[in-house]
């Protein structure tokens, strides 16, 4: 489910924070570029370009804002299925 898929990203977020704080955003980008990406981002030139476009934004955030965003994502979750059904 989307809930299970969402939880799979938490360790990746935490690893990215650690790398960014220890070695900077360029290293975080380098490591991220070696990870698997969803097929939608691999099947077209536009999709492949989204990685670099996204990193332009991340680099402009600076380390602390980037890390704060990922730390927030790591502890947040989707609304419960019960909340969504009302």
Tab-separated table of C-alpha atoms in Angstrom:
chain	number	residue	atom	x	y	z
A	1	UNK	CA	0.000	0.000	0.000
A	2	UNK	CA	0.999	3.635	-0.165
A	3	UNK	CA	1.578	3.500	3.610
A	4	UNK	CA	4.066	0.657	3.327
A	5	UNK	CA	5.792	2.320	0.373
A	6	UNK	CA	6.037	5.595	2.274
A	7	UNK	CA	7.788	3.961	5.220
A	8	UNK	CA	10.448	2.511	2.904
A	9	UNK	CA	11.746	6.023	2.250
A	10	UNK	CA	12.427	6.888	5.906
A	11	UNK	CA	15.894	5.243	6.073
A	12	UNK	CA	16.814	6.886	2.764
A	13	UNK	CA	15.806	10.307	4.134
A	14	UNK	CA	17.857	9.760	7.275
A	15	UNK	CA	20.879	8.576	5.296
A	16	UNK	CA	20.636	11.641	3.054
A	17	UNK	CA	20.576	13.927	6.098
A	18	UNK	CA	23.652	12.232	7.539
A	19	UNK	CA	25.559	12.491	4.245
A	20	UNK	CA	24.577	16.127	3.704
A	21	UNK	CA	25.661	17.132	7.203
A	22	UNK	CA	28.923	15.185	7.042
A	23	UNK	CA	29.990	15.818	3.453
A	24	UNK	CA	27.720	18.484	1.966
A	25	UNK	CA	24.951	18.644	-0.595
A	26	UNK	CA	27.121	17.824	-3.601
A	27	UNK	CA	28.012	14.500	-1.990
A	28	UNK	CA	24.361	13.891	-1.093
A	29	UNK	CA	23.507	14.471	-4.755
A	30	UNK	CA	26.262	12.115	-5.901
A	31	UNK	CA	25.013	9.359	-3.596
A	32	UNK	CA	21.386	9.965	-4.614
A	33	UNK	CA	22.339	9.670	-8.278
A	34	UNK	CA	23.484	6.097	-7.664
A	35	UNK	CA	20.151	5.014	-6.160
A	36	UNK	CA	17.309	3.427	-8.072
A	37	UNK	CA	14.661	5.848	-9.328
A	38	UNK	CA	11.015	5.217	-10.103
A	39	UNK	CA	10.446	4.154	-13.732
A	40	UNK	CA	8.477	7.319	-14.491
A	41	UNK	CA	11.723	9.263	-14.095
A	42	UNK	CA	13.706	6.927	-16.344
A	43	UNK	CA	11.434	6.525	-19.350
A	44	UNK	CA	11.816	9.948	-20.963
A	45	UNK	CA	14.303	12.764	-21.374
A	46	UNK	CA	12.014	15.021	-19.352
A	47	UNK	CA	11.780	12.449	-16.566
A	48	UNK	CA	15.542	11.945	-16.479
A	49	UNK	CA	16.009	15.724	-16.361
A	50	UNK	CA	13.804	15.991	-13.275
A	51	UNK	CA	16.627	14.638	-11.113
A	52	UNK	CA	18.898	17.560	-11.967
A	53	UNK	CA	16.053	20.052	-11.780
A	54	UNK	CA	15.116	18.800	-8.321
A	55	UNK	CA	18.712	19.073	-7.186
A	56	UNK	CA	18.933	22.677	-8.360
A	57	UNK	CA	16.233	23.424	-5.801
A	58	UNK	CA	17.832	21.279	-3.103
A	59	UNK	CA	21.233	22.896	-3.572
A	60	UNK	CA	19.692	26.357	-3.343
A	61	UNK	CA	18.092	25.416	-0.012
A	62	UNK	CA	21.405	24.986	1.747
A	63	UNK	CA	22.320	22.101	4.025
A	64	UNK	CA	20.221	23.033	7.052
A	65	UNK	CA	16.960	23.637	5.169
A	66	UNK	CA	17.505	20.503	3.062
A	67	UNK	CA	18.108	18.443	6.204
A	68	UNK	CA	15.139	19.980	8.013
A	69	UNK	CA	12.870	19.105	5.085
A	70	UNK	CA	14.045	15.494	5.046
A	71	UNK	CA	13.853	15.177	8.818
A	72	UNK	CA	10.261	16.393	8.647
A	73	UNK	CA	9.486	13.949	5.860
A	74	UNK	CA	10.998	11.105	7.889
A	75	UNK	CA	8.632	11.670	10.816
A	76	UNK	CA	5.521	12.637	8.895
A	77	UNK	CA	3.042	10.273	7.372
A	78	UNK	CA	-0.010	10.201	5.219
A	79	UNK	CA	-3.391	10.693	6.872
A	80	UNK	CA	-4.802	7.430	8.190
A	81	UNK	CA	-7.098	5.427	5.931
A	82	UNK	CA	-9.913	6.185	8.390
A	83	UNK	CA	-9.310	9.934	8.109
A	84	UNK	CA	-9.334	9.723	4.339
A	85	UNK	CA	-12.601	7.811	4.253
A	86	UNK	CA	-14.559	10.561	6.050
